[in-house]
Coordinates of C-alpha atoms and ligand atoms in Angstrom, one line a residue:
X1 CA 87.6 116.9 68.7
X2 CA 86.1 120.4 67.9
X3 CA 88.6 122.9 66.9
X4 CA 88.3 125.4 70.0
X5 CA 89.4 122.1 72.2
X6 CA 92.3 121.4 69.8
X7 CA 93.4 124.7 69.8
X8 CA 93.4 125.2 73.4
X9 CA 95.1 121.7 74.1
X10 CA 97.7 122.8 71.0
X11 CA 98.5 126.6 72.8
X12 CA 98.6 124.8 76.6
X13 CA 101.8 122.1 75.0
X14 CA 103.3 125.5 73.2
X15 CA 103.6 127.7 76.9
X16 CA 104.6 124.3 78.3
X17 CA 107.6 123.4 76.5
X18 CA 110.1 125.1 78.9
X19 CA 108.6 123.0 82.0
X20 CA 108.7 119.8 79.7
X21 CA 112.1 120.3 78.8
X22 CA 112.7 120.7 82.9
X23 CA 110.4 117.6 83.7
X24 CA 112.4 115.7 80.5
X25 CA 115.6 116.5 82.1
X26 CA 114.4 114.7 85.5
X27 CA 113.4 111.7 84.3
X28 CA 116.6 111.2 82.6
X29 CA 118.7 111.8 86.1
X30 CA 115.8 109.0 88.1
X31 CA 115.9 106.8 85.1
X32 CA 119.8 106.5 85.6
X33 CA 119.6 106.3 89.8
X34 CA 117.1 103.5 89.5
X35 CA 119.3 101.5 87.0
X36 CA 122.7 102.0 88.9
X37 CA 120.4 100.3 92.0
X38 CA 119.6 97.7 90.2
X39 CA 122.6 97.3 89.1
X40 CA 124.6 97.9 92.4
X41 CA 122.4 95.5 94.1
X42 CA 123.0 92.9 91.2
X43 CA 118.7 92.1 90.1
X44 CA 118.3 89.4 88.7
X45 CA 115.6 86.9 87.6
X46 CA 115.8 84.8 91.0
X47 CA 114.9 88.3 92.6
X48 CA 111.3 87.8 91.0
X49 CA 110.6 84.6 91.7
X50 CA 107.7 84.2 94.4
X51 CA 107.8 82.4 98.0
X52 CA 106.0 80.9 100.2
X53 CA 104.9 80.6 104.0
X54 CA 107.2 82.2 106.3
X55 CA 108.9 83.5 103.8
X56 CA 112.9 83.0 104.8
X57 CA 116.1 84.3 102.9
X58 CA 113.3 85.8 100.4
X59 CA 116.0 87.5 98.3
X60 CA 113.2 89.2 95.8
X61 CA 112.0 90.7 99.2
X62 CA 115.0 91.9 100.4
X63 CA 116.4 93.1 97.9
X64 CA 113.9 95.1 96.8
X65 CA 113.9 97.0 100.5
X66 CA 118.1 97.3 99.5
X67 CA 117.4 99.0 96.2
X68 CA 114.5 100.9 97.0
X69 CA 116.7 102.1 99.6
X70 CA 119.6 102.5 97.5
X71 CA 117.2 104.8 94.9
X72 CA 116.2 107.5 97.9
X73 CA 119.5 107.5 99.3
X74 CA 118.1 105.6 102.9
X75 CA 120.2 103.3 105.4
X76 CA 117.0 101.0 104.9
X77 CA 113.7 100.3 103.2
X78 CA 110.7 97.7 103.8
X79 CA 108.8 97.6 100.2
X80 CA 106.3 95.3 100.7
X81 CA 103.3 93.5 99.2
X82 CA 101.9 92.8 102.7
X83 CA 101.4 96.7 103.6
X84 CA 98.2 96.7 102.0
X85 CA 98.0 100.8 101.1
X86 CA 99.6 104.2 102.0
X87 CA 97.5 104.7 105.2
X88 CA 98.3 101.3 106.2
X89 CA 102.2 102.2 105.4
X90 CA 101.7 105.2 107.6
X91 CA 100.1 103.5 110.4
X92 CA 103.0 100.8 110.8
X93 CA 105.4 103.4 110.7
X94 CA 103.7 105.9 113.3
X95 CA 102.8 102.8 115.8
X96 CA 106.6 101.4 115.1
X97 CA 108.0 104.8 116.4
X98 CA 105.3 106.4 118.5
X99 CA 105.1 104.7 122.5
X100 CA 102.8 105.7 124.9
X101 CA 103.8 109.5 126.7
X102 CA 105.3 110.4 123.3
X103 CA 104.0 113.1 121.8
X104 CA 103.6 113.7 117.8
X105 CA 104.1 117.3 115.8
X106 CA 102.2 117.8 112.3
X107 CA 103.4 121.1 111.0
X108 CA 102.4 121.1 107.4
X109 CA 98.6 120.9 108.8
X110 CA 95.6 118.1 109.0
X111 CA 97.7 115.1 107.7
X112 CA 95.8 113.2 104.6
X113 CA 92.0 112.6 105.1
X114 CA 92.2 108.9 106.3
X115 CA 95.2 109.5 108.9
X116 CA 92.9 111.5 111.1
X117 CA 90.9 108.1 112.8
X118 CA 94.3 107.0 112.7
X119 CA 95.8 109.4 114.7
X120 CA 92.6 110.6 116.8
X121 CA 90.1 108.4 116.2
X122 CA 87.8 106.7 119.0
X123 CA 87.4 103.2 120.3
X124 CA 89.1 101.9 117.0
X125 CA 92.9 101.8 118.5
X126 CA 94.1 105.1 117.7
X127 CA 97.2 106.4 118.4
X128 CA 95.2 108.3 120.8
X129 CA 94.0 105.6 123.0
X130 CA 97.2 104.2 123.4
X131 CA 98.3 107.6 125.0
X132 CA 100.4 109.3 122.3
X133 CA 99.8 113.0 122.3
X134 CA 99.3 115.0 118.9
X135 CA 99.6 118.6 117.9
X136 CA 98.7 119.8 115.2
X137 CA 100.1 123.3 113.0
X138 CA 98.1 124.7 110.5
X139 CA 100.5 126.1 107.7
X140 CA 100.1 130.3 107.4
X141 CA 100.4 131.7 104.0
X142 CA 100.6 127.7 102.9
X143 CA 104.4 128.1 104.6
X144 CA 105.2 125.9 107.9
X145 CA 104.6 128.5 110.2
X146 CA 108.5 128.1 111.8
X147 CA 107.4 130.7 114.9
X148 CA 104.5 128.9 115.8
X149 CA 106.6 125.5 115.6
X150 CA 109.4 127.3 117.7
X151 CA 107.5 128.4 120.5
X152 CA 105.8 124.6 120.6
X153 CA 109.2 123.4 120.9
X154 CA 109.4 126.4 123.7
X155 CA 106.3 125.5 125.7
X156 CA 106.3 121.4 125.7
X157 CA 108.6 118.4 125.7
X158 CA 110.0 117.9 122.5
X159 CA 107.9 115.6 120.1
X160 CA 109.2 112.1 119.3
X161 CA 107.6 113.0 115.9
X162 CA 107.6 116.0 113.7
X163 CA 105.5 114.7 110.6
X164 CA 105.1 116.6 107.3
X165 CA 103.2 115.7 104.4
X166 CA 104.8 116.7 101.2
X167 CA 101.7 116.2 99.0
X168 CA 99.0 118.8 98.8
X169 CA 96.4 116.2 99.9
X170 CA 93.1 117.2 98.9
X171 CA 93.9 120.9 99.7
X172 CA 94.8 124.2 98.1
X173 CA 98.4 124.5 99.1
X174 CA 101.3 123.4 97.4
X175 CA 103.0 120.7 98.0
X176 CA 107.1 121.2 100.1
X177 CA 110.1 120.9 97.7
X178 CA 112.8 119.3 98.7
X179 CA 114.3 122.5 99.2
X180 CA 112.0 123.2 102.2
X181 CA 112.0 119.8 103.2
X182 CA 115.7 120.6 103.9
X183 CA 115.3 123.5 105.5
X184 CA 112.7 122.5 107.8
X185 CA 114.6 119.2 108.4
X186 CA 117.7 121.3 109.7
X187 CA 115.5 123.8 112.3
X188 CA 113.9 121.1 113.6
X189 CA 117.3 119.0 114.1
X190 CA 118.8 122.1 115.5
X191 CA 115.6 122.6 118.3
X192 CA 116.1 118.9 119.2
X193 CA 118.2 116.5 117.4
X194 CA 116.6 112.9 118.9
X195 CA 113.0 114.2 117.4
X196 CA 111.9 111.7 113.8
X197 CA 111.4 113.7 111.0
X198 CA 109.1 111.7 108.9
X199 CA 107.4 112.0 105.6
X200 CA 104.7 111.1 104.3
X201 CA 105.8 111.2 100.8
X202 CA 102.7 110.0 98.9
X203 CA 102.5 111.4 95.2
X204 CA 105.9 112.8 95.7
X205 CA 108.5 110.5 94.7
X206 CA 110.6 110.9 91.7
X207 CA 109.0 114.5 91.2
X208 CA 112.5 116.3 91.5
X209 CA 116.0 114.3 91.5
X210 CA 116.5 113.4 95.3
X211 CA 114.2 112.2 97.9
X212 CA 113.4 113.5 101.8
X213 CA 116.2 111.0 103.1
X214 CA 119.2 112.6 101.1
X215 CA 118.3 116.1 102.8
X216 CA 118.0 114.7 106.0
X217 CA 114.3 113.5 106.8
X218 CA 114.7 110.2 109.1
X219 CA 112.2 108.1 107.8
X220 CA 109.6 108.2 104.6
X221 CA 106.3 106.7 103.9
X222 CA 104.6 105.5 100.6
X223 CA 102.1 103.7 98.8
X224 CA 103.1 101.5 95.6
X225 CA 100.0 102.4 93.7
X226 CA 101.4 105.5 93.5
X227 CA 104.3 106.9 91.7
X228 CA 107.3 104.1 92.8
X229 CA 105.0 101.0 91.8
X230 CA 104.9 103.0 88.3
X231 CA 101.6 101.5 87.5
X232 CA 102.8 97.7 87.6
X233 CA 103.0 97.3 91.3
X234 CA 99.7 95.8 92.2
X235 CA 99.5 96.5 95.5
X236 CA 102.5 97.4 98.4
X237 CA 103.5 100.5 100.5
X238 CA 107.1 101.3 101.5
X239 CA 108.6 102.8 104.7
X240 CA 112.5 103.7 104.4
X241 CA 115.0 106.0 105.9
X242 CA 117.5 105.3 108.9
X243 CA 118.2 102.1 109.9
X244 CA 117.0 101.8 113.9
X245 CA 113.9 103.6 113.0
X246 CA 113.3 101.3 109.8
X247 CA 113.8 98.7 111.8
X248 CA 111.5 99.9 114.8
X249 CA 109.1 100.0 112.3
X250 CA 109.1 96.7 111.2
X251 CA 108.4 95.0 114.6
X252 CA 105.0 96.4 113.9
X253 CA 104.7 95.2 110.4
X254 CA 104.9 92.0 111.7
X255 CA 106.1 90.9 115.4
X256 CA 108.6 92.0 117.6
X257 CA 110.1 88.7 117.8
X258 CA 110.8 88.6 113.7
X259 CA 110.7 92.2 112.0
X260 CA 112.0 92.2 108.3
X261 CA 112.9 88.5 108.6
X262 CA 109.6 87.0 107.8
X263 CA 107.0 87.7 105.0
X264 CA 106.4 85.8 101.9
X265 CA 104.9 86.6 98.3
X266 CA 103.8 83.8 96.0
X267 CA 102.8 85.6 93.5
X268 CA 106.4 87.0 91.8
X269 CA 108.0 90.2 92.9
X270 CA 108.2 90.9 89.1
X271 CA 105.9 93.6 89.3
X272 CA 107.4 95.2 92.0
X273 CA 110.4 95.6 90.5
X274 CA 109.4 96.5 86.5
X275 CA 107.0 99.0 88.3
X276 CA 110.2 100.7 89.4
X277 CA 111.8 100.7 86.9
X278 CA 109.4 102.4 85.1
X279 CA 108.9 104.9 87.5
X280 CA 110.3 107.8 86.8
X281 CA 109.0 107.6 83.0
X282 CA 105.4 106.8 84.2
X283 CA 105.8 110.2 87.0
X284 CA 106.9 111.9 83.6
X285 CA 104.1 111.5 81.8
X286 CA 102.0 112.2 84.8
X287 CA 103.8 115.5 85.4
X288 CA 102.9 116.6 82.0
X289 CA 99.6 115.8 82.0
X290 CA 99.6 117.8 85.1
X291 CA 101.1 121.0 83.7
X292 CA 99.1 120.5 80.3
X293 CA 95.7 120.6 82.5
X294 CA 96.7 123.4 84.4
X295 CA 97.5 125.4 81.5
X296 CA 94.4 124.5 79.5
X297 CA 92.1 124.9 82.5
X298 CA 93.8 128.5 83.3
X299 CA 93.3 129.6 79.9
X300 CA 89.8 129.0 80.2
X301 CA 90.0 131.7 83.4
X302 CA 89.4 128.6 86.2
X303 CA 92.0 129.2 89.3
X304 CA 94.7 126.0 89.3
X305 CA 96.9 125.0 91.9
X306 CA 100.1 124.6 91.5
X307 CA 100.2 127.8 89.1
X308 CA 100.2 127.2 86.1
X309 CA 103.4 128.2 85.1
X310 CA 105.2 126.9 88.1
X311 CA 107.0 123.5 87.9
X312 CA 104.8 121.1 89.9
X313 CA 106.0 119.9 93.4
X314 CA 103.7 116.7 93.0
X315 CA 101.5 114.8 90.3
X316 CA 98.3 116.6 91.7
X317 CA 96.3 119.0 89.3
X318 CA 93.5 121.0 91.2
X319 CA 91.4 123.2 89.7
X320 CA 88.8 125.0 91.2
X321 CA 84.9 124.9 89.4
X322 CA 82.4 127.1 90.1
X323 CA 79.7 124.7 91.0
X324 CA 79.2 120.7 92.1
X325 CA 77.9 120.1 88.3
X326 CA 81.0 121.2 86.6
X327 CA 83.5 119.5 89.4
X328 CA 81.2 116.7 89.1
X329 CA 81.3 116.4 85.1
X330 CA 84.6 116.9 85.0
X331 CA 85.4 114.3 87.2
X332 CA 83.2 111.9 85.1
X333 CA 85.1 112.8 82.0
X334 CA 88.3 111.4 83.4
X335 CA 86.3 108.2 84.1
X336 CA 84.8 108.4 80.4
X337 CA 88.4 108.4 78.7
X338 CA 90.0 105.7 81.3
X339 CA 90.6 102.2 80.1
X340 CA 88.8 100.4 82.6
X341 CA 85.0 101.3 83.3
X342 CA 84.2 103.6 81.0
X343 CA 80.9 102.8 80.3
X344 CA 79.9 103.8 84.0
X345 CA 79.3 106.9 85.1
X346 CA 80.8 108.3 88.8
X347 CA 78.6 109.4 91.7
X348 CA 79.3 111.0 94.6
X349 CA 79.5 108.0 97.6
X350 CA 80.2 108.2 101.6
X351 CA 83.8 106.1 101.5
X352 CA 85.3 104.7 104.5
X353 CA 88.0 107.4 105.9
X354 CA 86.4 110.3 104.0
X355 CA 85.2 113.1 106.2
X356 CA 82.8 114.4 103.3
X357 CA 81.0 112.5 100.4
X358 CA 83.3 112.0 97.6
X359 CA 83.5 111.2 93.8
X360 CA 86.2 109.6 92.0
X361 CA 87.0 108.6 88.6
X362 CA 89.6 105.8 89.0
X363 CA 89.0 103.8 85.7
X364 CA 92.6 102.0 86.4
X365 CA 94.1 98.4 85.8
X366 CA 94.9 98.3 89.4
X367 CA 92.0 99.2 91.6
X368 CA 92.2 102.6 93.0
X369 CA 95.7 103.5 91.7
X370 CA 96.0 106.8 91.4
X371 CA 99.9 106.7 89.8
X372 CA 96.9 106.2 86.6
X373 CA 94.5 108.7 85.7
X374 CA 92.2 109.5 88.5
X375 CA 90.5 112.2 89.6
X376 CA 88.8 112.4 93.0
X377 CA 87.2 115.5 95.0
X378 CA 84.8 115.7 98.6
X379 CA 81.8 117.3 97.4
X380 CA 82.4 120.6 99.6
X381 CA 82.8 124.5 98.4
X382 CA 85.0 125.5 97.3
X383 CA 84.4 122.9 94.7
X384 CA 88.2 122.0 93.7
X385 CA 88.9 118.4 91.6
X386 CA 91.8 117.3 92.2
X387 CA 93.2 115.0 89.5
X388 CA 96.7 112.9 89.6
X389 CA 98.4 110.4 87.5
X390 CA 98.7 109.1 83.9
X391 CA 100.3 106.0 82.9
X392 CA 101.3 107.8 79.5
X393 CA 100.9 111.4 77.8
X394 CA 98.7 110.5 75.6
X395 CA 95.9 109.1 77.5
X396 CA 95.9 112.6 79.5
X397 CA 95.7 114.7 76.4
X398 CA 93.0 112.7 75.6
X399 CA 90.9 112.9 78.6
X400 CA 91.7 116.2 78.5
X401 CA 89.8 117.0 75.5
X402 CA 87.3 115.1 77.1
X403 CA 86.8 117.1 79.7
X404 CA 86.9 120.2 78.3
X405 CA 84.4 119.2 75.8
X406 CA 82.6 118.7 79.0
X407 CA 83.4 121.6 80.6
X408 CA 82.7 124.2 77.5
X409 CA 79.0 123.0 77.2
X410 CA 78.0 123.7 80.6
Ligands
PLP501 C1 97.2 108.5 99.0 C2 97.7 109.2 100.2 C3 97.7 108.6 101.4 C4 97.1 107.3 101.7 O1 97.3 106.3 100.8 P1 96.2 105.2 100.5 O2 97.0 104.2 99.7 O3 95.1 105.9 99.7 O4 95.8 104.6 101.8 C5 98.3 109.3 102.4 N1 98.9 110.5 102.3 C6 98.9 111.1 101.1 C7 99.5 112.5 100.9 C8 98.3 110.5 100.0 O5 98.3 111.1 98.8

């Protein structure tokens, strides 16, 4: 490592240590409410064992859904091997509670890239063609624009729906605190109290000390190769929050005749539930590699969001380069210091959901995990990477000086 890159890794940790100490101090309150759900819900090792065919009295699968539950302070949770990804999590849940004449409200702008086929797509069964209405709000001064959602609740039926997407997405806002989460929560209750709130809470959990349920949100929507699956999960999404919508939801998870009741996993639930536990220490370490990217990139004079002295809302980094060629070597650097794949070398690529090309560096155990070091970006001006995860600190330090070594030369 040249001297330059150690010395701007070494001054980025120094202006950190306040934020660490904050993001230390986190971990320490998740750790605990993950443990005291375990032990409330008394896991033990028949809980991992796997099942077969219909899957019956699988207690490893129910009780994971009781103290997933438990953990984000939700009547109920599905967490589930057999909801193969986030947008697959997301599309249960939105079918489960969306009918035909119903309308649905985004207010925190486009939902996530691969949602939009979902929700508006054609001759693919969108909610569209099944007759459910959408709106969408664009955020104003990256705020939910609470006028602009007032006068829709004004000027139409109310929506069965609001959804929000705490994340940043691949954009340039930040992502909602819980604190706004809350507040929005409560004007939206207050313009009509039968209208979901629902979340999709991708990159999100464990980020501050309670989730969207405990301030109110009805239902919230995951992926378990992100932050709850704590790098161990293999595969999985979650849905969880009130009880009647939960369980709405899972008549289109599997049938309406059997719901939660049927699903089997033969392969252990061990994963599942280690990956939680680990959790909030894997988010840690992901949350300071997040910070210690911002602050080295912002050194170097490159425009970061969050800011880089702001406590991150979320595990994502972006950082904004001034042409394709940096975003593009910076993007293989991450790939360069992963543990899996290495030696190969990322290109941009068309991929399925994507409105623009994109290229990702996703040298992870499990494929496409981005709860490990990743870093991903369409290939569009402004020319922002946006880069998430990290199993441990170390590893991001490390591909930090990788990329900046990168970066530096250009
Ligand atoms: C990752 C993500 C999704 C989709 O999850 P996949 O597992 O990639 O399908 C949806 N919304 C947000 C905010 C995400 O970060």
């Amino acid at each position: 490592m040249s001297n330059t890159i150690t010395n701007i890794i070494k001054e980025a940790e120094i202006s950190s240590a306040e934020i660490f100490k904050e993001i230390d101090n986190r971990a320490e309150i998740n750790q605990k409410k993950v443990i005291d759900a375990f032990r409330e819900h008394q896991v033990s090792a028949r809980h991992f064992v796997g099942t077969t065919g219909y899957g019956y009295d699988d207690v490893g699968r129910d009780t994971l859904g009781k103290v997933f539950a438990s953990i984000v302070g939700a009547e109920s949770a599905l967490v589930s091997p057999n909801i193969l990804s986030g947008t697959h999590a997301l599309t249960i849940a939105l079918f489960g509670m969306l009918k035909t004449g119903d309308d649905l409200l985004c207010i925190t702008g486009a939902p996530y890239d691969t949602l939009q086929d979902v929700i508006t797509g054609d001759n693919n069964g969108s909610l569209k063609e099944y007759g459910i209405g959408y709106t969408m709000i664009d955020l104003k001064d990256n705020k939910i624009d609470y006028d602009a959602v007032k006068s829709y609740f004004v000027s139409h039926k109310a929506p069965k729906v609001v959804f929000l997407t705490r994340s940043r997405g691949y954009s340039w806002r930040e992502a909602l605190s819980i604190a706004e989460i809350a507040e929005v929560v409560k004007f939206i209750k207050s313009l009509s109290n039968d209208t979901i709130v629902a979340v999709d809470n991708c990159y999100g959990e464990f980020v501050e000390t309670i989730e969207p349920p405990q301030v109110g949100a009805d239902v919230i929507i995951g992926s378990l190769i992100k932050n709850p699956g704590g790098g161990i999960a293999p595969t999985g999404g979650y849905i969880a929050g009130k009880a009647d919508v939960v369980e709405h939801i899972s008549y289109r998870l599997t049938a309406p005749s059997i719901g939660a009741e049927v699903g089997s996993y033969n392969a252990s639930y061990l994963p599942f539930y280690q990956g939680l536990f680990l959790a909030p220490s894997v988010v840690k370490n992901a949350l300071k590699g997040c910070v210690l990217v911002g602050k080295a990139y912002n050194s170097l004079g490159y425009s970061v969001s969050p800011s880089a002295d702001s406590y991150p809302k979320d595990i994502i980094r972006a950082i904004e380069f001034n042409t394709a060629e940096e975003l593009i070597s910076f993007i293989q650097g991450v790939q360069y210091a992963s543990p899996v794949d290495s030696y190969v070398t990322p290109e941009p690529w068309a991929m399925p959901g994507y409105q623009n090309e994109v290229i990702m560096a996703a040298g992870t155990f499990m494929q496409g995990a981005s709860i490990e070091l990743s870093a991903d970006s369409p290939i569009k001006a402004p020319y922002i990477a946006y880069m998430q995860g990290g199993l441990t600190y170390e590893h991001c330090k490390l591909a930090l000086a990788e990329c900046l070594a990168r970066t530096i030369s250009k």
